[in-house]
Amino acid sequence: MTDWIVAPTIPARFAREMLAQLRLEPPALAALLQRSGLSAQVLRDGQRIAPRHYRALSRLAVGSGHDEAFGFFARPVPPGSFAQLLRLLVHLPTLADAFDEAARFYRLFDDSLPWHLEKDHKSARLVLTPRTAVQADSTLWPHMLLLALWHTGSWLAGQTLPLRQVVLPEALAGFAAQTRFLFGRQPLCGTQALLELPAASLRAPLLRRPEEAARFARHLLQTLLSPGPAASFEAHLRGLLSAAEPFAGLSEPQAAEALGMSRQTLARKLADLGTNFLGIRDDLRRDLACSLLVRGSMSVADLAQLLGYSEPSAFQRAFKQWTGLPPGAYRGGKRTAADGD
């Protein structure tokens, strides 16, 4: 199955920020993109990247930079460091101890704690503490750190940690749909990036063994792009819509019936995730359109028909709303009479 059917495509800004920290010479950058199945064109504003290409790019970036932190720390974090950290953490008594010890470990590479733990009798908050303007202004960095903390904590505890809140700086509000899918809940805007958990979660004992660390570390990059447990329902709905003809052509009542629930229940489940049926359907159409435009295998008129639009102009308006670019500009090639944009 094409992976963007289950998981949404990823805004190009995430990849741009990752590559900017590597400071590669143009030939080396072009080679890295080519090995990832990408072209330099995908780094432009408005472009989106399929998850499998982004995963490949992430793996190659770590190898090229010899740095698990993608250059965001003052000094490189050598490959294998995260796995070794996990082997040490499993011997600690509680999850709170593990989060504190991990922050002290990464301070060795950046001269300051990348996060700190705040607790009261009801809640615990993992609050990011960016040291540099690059860290503070980044879209990739807070997503990557918060996801790594959540998934690593869940792995150590042997169960998914319940999230009460995911908070990101207001400047990242435009990426809320991506955040929602990855964490399984709608993010809030605040002055700091943080995760809020029940305080009891931090008292959980650690249930892993040192010999399990390598496998989790090896699959972490893939895990960070997978839907959170609550968002697996969204992924299932995307798969259902992608099988419809025309593409994503099911109505909300039809989708609810296929899922064995009422329309009201479907709407409520999606509202709990911070989204709605039309939003998911449009995201899926956007991702197919982006994929086919990059391949250059279909005219805009044919693509509009495939996606169920009555007129190419209606599709062009929708696509520009989704990406900020008209279809012809997104594709990056010469416009043709069939494009009409």
Coordinates of C-alpha atoms in Angstrom, one line a residue:
M1 CA 0.0 0.0 0.0
T2 CA 1.3 3.5 -0.8
D3 CA 2.3 4.8 2.6
W4 CA 0.7 8.3 2.3
I5 CA -2.7 6.5 2.2
V6 CA -2.2 5.6 5.8
A7 CA -0.1 8.5 7.0
P8 CA -0.3 12.1 5.6
T9 CA 2.5 13.6 3.5
I10 CA 5.0 15.7 5.4
P11 CA 5.6 19.5 4.8
A12 CA 8.9 20.2 3.1
R13 CA 9.9 22.5 5.9
F14 CA 10.7 19.5 8.1
A15 CA 13.2 18.3 5.5
R16 CA 14.6 21.7 4.9
E17 CA 15.4 22.2 8.5
M18 CA 17.0 18.8 8.8
L19 CA 19.3 19.4 5.8
A20 CA 20.2 22.9 6.8
Q21 CA 21.9 21.7 9.9
L22 CA 24.0 19.2 8.0
R23 CA 25.6 22.1 6.0
L24 CA 26.4 19.9 3.0
E25 CA 28.1 21.1 -0.1
P26 CA 25.6 21.2 -3.1
P27 CA 26.9 18.0 -4.8
A28 CA 26.7 16.1 -1.5
L29 CA 23.2 17.5 -0.9
A30 CA 22.0 16.5 -4.4
A31 CA 23.4 13.0 -3.9
L32 CA 21.6 12.6 -0.5
L33 CA 18.3 13.7 -2.0
Q34 CA 18.7 11.4 -4.9
R35 CA 19.4 8.4 -2.7
S36 CA 16.3 9.3 -0.8
G37 CA 14.2 9.2 -4.0
L38 CA 13.8 13.0 -3.9
S39 CA 14.7 16.0 -6.0
A40 CA 15.8 19.5 -4.9
Q41 CA 12.4 20.7 -6.0
V42 CA 10.6 19.1 -3.0
L43 CA 12.4 21.4 -0.6
R44 CA 10.4 24.5 -1.9
D45 CA 7.6 26.0 0.2
G46 CA 4.3 24.3 -0.4
Q47 CA 5.9 20.9 -1.4
R48 CA 5.1 17.8 0.6
I49 CA 7.1 14.6 1.0
A50 CA 5.8 11.0 1.2
P51 CA 6.6 9.4 4.6
R52 CA 8.8 6.6 3.1
H53 CA 11.0 9.2 1.3
Y54 CA 11.2 11.3 4.5
R55 CA 12.2 8.2 6.5
A56 CA 14.9 7.4 4.0
L57 CA 16.1 11.0 4.1
S58 CA 16.3 10.9 7.9
R59 CA 18.3 7.7 8.0
L60 CA 20.7 9.0 5.4
A61 CA 21.0 12.4 7.1
V62 CA 22.1 10.7 10.4
G63 CA 24.7 8.7 8.5
S64 CA 26.0 11.7 6.5
G65 CA 26.2 14.0 9.5
H66 CA 27.3 11.2 11.9
D67 CA 24.8 12.8 14.3
E68 CA 21.6 11.4 15.7
A69 CA 20.5 15.0 16.6
F70 CA 20.7 16.2 13.0
G71 CA 23.1 19.0 13.9
F72 CA 20.7 20.8 16.4
F73 CA 23.1 20.3 19.3
A74 CA 26.4 22.1 19.8
R75 CA 28.3 18.8 19.3
P76 CA 27.3 15.7 17.2
V77 CA 25.5 12.8 18.9
P78 CA 27.3 9.8 17.5
P79 CA 25.2 7.0 15.9
G80 CA 24.5 4.4 18.5
S81 CA 24.3 6.9 21.4
F82 CA 20.6 6.6 21.8
A83 CA 20.7 2.8 22.0
Q84 CA 23.4 3.0 24.6
L85 CA 21.4 5.5 26.6
L86 CA 18.4 3.1 26.6
R87 CA 20.6 0.3 28.0
L88 CA 21.4 2.5 30.9
L89 CA 17.9 3.9 31.5
V90 CA 16.3 0.4 31.9
H91 CA 18.1 0.0 35.2
L92 CA 16.5 3.1 36.8
P93 CA 13.5 2.7 39.2
T94 CA 10.9 5.0 37.5
L95 CA 10.0 6.8 34.4
A96 CA 10.6 10.2 36.0
D97 CA 14.2 9.1 36.8
A98 CA 14.6 8.0 33.2
F99 CA 13.5 11.3 31.7
D100 CA 15.7 13.3 34.1
E101 CA 18.7 11.1 33.4
A102 CA 18.2 11.3 29.6
A103 CA 18.2 15.1 29.8
R104 CA 21.5 15.0 31.7
F105 CA 22.9 12.7 29.1
Y106 CA 22.1 15.0 26.2
R107 CA 23.4 18.0 28.1
L108 CA 26.9 16.5 27.3
F109 CA 26.3 17.4 23.7
D110 CA 24.7 20.9 24.1
D111 CA 25.9 22.3 27.5
S112 CA 22.3 22.7 28.7
L113 CA 19.3 20.5 29.5
P114 CA 17.1 20.1 26.3
W115 CA 14.1 19.6 28.5
H116 CA 13.1 19.5 32.2
L117 CA 10.3 17.8 34.1
E118 CA 7.7 19.7 36.1
K119 CA 5.4 17.9 38.5
D120 CA 2.5 18.5 40.9
H121 CA 0.2 16.0 42.6
K122 CA -1.9 15.6 39.4
S123 CA 0.1 16.3 36.4
A124 CA 3.7 16.0 35.0
R125 CA 5.0 18.2 32.2
L126 CA 8.0 17.6 29.9
V127 CA 8.9 21.1 28.9
L128 CA 11.5 21.7 26.1
T129 CA 14.2 24.3 26.9
P130 CA 15.7 25.5 23.6
R131 CA 19.2 26.9 23.9
T132 CA 19.6 28.5 20.5
A133 CA 17.4 30.5 18.2
V134 CA 17.6 27.7 15.6
Q135 CA 16.1 25.3 18.2
A136 CA 13.5 27.8 19.3
D137 CA 12.4 28.7 15.8
S138 CA 12.4 25.2 14.4
T139 CA 9.3 23.2 13.4
L140 CA 11.2 19.9 13.2
W141 CA 13.0 20.1 16.5
P142 CA 10.1 20.3 19.0
H143 CA 8.1 17.7 17.0
M144 CA 11.1 15.3 17.0
L145 CA 12.0 15.8 20.7
L146 CA 8.4 15.5 22.0
L147 CA 7.7 12.5 19.9
A148 CA 10.9 10.8 21.0
L149 CA 10.2 11.5 24.6
W150 CA 6.6 10.1 24.3
H151 CA 7.5 7.0 22.4
T152 CA 10.6 6.3 24.4
G153 CA 8.7 6.7 27.7
S154 CA 5.9 4.4 26.4
W155 CA 8.5 1.8 25.4
L156 CA 10.2 1.9 28.8
A157 CA 6.9 1.7 30.7
G158 CA 5.6 -1.1 28.5
Q159 CA 2.4 0.8 27.7
T160 CA 1.4 3.9 25.8
L161 CA 1.6 7.0 28.0
P162 CA -1.7 8.8 28.2
L163 CA -1.3 12.4 26.9
R164 CA -3.4 15.1 28.5
Q165 CA -2.0 17.9 26.4
V166 CA 0.4 18.5 23.6
V167 CA 1.5 22.2 23.5
L168 CA 3.5 23.9 20.7
P169 CA 4.5 27.5 20.2
E170 CA 1.9 29.6 18.4
A171 CA 4.1 30.0 15.4
L172 CA 3.6 26.3 14.6
A173 CA -0.2 26.4 14.6
G174 CA -0.1 25.9 10.8
F175 CA 1.3 22.4 11.4
A176 CA -1.5 21.3 13.7
A177 CA -2.9 18.6 11.4
Q178 CA 0.5 16.9 11.3
T179 CA 0.9 17.2 15.0
R180 CA -2.6 15.8 15.6
F181 CA -1.9 12.7 13.5
L182 CA 1.4 11.9 15.1
F183 CA 0.2 12.4 18.7
G184 CA -3.4 11.4 18.3
R185 CA -4.8 14.6 19.7
Q186 CA -5.2 18.2 18.7
P187 CA -2.3 20.4 19.9
L188 CA -2.7 23.6 21.9
C189 CA -0.7 26.8 21.4
G190 CA 1.5 28.1 24.2
T191 CA 4.7 29.9 24.9
Q192 CA 6.7 26.6 25.3
A193 CA 6.6 23.2 23.7
L194 CA 5.6 20.5 26.2
L195 CA 3.8 17.3 26.9
E196 CA 1.5 16.9 29.8
L197 CA 0.9 13.5 31.4
P198 CA -0.8 12.2 34.5
A199 CA 1.6 12.4 37.4
A200 CA 1.0 8.7 38.1
S201 CA 2.5 7.8 34.8
L202 CA 5.9 9.1 35.9
R203 CA 5.9 6.8 38.9
A204 CA 5.6 3.7 36.6
P205 CA 8.4 1.2 36.9
L206 CA 10.5 0.4 33.9
L207 CA 9.8 -2.9 32.3
R208 CA 12.5 -3.3 29.6
R209 CA 15.7 -5.2 29.4
P210 CA 19.1 -3.9 28.0
E211 CA 19.0 -6.5 25.1
E212 CA 15.7 -4.9 23.8
A213 CA 17.2 -1.5 23.3
A214 CA 18.9 -2.0 19.9
R215 CA 15.7 -3.0 18.2
F216 CA 13.7 0.0 19.5
A217 CA 16.5 2.4 18.7
R218 CA 16.7 1.0 15.2
H219 CA 13.0 1.6 14.5
L220 CA 12.7 4.9 16.2
L221 CA 12.7 7.1 13.1
Q222 CA 9.9 4.9 11.6
T223 CA 8.0 5.1 14.9
L224 CA 8.1 8.9 15.0
L225 CA 6.2 9.1 11.7
S226 CA 3.6 6.5 12.6
P227 CA 0.1 7.5 13.8
G228 CA -0.4 7.7 17.6
P229 CA -2.7 5.1 19.0
A230 CA -5.7 7.3 18.9
A231 CA -4.9 8.4 15.3
S232 CA -4.9 4.8 14.1
F233 CA -8.6 5.3 13.5
E234 CA -7.8 8.2 11.2
A235 CA -5.4 6.0 9.4
H236 CA -8.1 3.3 9.0
L237 CA -10.5 5.9 7.6
R238 CA -7.9 7.2 5.1
G239 CA -7.4 3.6 3.9
L240 CA -11.2 3.2 3.5
L241 CA -11.5 6.4 1.5
S242 CA -8.6 5.6 -0.7
A243 CA -10.3 2.4 -1.9
A244 CA -13.5 4.2 -3.0
E245 CA -14.3 5.1 -6.6
P246 CA -13.9 7.9 -7.5
F247 CA -10.9 8.3 -5.2
A248 CA -12.0 9.4 -1.7
G249 CA -15.6 9.6 -3.1
L250 CA -17.5 8.2 -0.1
S251 CA -19.9 10.5 1.7
E252 CA -19.8 10.8 5.5
P253 CA -22.9 8.5 5.9
Q254 CA -21.4 6.0 3.5
A255 CA -18.1 5.9 5.4
A256 CA -19.9 5.6 8.7
E257 CA -21.9 2.6 7.4
A258 CA -18.7 0.9 6.1
L259 CA -17.1 1.4 9.5
G260 CA -20.2 -0.1 11.2
M261 CA -21.2 3.0 13.1
S262 CA -23.6 5.9 12.9
R263 CA -22.7 9.2 11.3
Q264 CA -22.9 10.8 14.7
T265 CA -20.4 8.4 16.2
L266 CA -18.0 8.9 13.3
A267 CA -18.3 12.7 13.7
R268 CA -17.7 12.4 17.4
K269 CA -14.6 10.1 17.0
L270 CA -13.1 12.6 14.6
A271 CA -14.0 15.6 16.7
D272 CA -12.1 13.9 19.6
L273 CA -9.0 13.9 17.4
G274 CA -9.6 17.5 16.5
T275 CA -10.6 17.0 12.9
N276 CA -13.6 16.1 10.7
F277 CA -14.6 14.0 7.8
L278 CA -14.2 16.6 5.1
G279 CA -10.8 17.6 6.4
I280 CA -9.5 14.0 6.2
R281 CA -10.9 13.6 2.8
D282 CA -9.3 16.8 1.5
D283 CA -6.0 15.8 3.0
L284 CA -6.1 12.4 1.2
R285 CA -7.0 14.1 -2.1
R286 CA -4.1 16.6 -1.5
D287 CA -1.6 13.8 -1.0
L288 CA -2.7 11.9 -4.1
A289 CA -2.5 15.1 -6.1
C290 CA 1.0 15.9 -4.8
S291 CA 2.2 12.4 -5.6
L292 CA 0.9 12.4 -9.2
L293 CA 2.0 15.9 -10.0
V294 CA 5.5 15.2 -8.9
R295 CA 5.5 12.1 -11.2
G296 CA 4.3 14.3 -14.1
S297 CA 2.2 11.4 -15.4
M298 CA -1.2 13.1 -15.5
S299 CA -2.6 16.4 -16.7
V300 CA -4.4 18.7 -14.3
A301 CA -7.7 18.1 -16.1
D302 CA -7.3 14.4 -15.7
L303 CA -6.3 14.7 -12.1
A304 CA -9.3 16.9 -11.3
Q305 CA -11.5 14.2 -12.9
L306 CA -9.8 11.4 -10.9
L307 CA -10.4 13.3 -7.7
G308 CA -14.1 13.9 -8.4
Y309 CA -14.0 17.6 -9.2
S310 CA -16.6 18.7 -11.8
E311 CA -14.2 21.3 -13.3
P312 CA -10.3 21.6 -13.4
S313 CA -10.7 25.1 -12.0
A314 CA -12.4 23.8 -8.9
F315 CA -9.5 21.4 -8.3
Q316 CA -6.9 24.2 -9.0
R317 CA -8.5 26.4 -6.3
A318 CA -8.6 23.6 -3.8
F319 CA -4.9 22.6 -4.5
K320 CA -3.7 26.2 -4.1
Q321 CA -5.6 26.3 -0.8
W322 CA -3.9 23.1 0.3
T323 CA -0.3 23.9 -0.6
G324 CA -0.1 27.6 -1.4
L325 CA 0.9 26.7 -5.0
P326 CA -1.1 26.2 -8.2
P327 CA -0.7 22.6 -9.6
G328 CA 1.6 23.6 -12.5
A329 CA 4.0 25.5 -10.1
Y330 CA 4.0 22.6 -7.7
R331 CA 5.0 20.2 -10.5
G332 CA 7.8 22.5 -11.4
G333 CA 7.6 21.8 -15.1
K334 CA 6.3 23.8 -18.1
R335 CA 2.6 24.5 -17.9
T336 CA 0.6 23.1 -20.7
A337 CA -2.8 24.0 -22.2
A338 CA -4.2 21.0 -20.3
D339 CA -3.0 22.5 -17.0
G340 CA -4.8 25.7 -17.4
D341 CA -3.4 27.2 -14.2

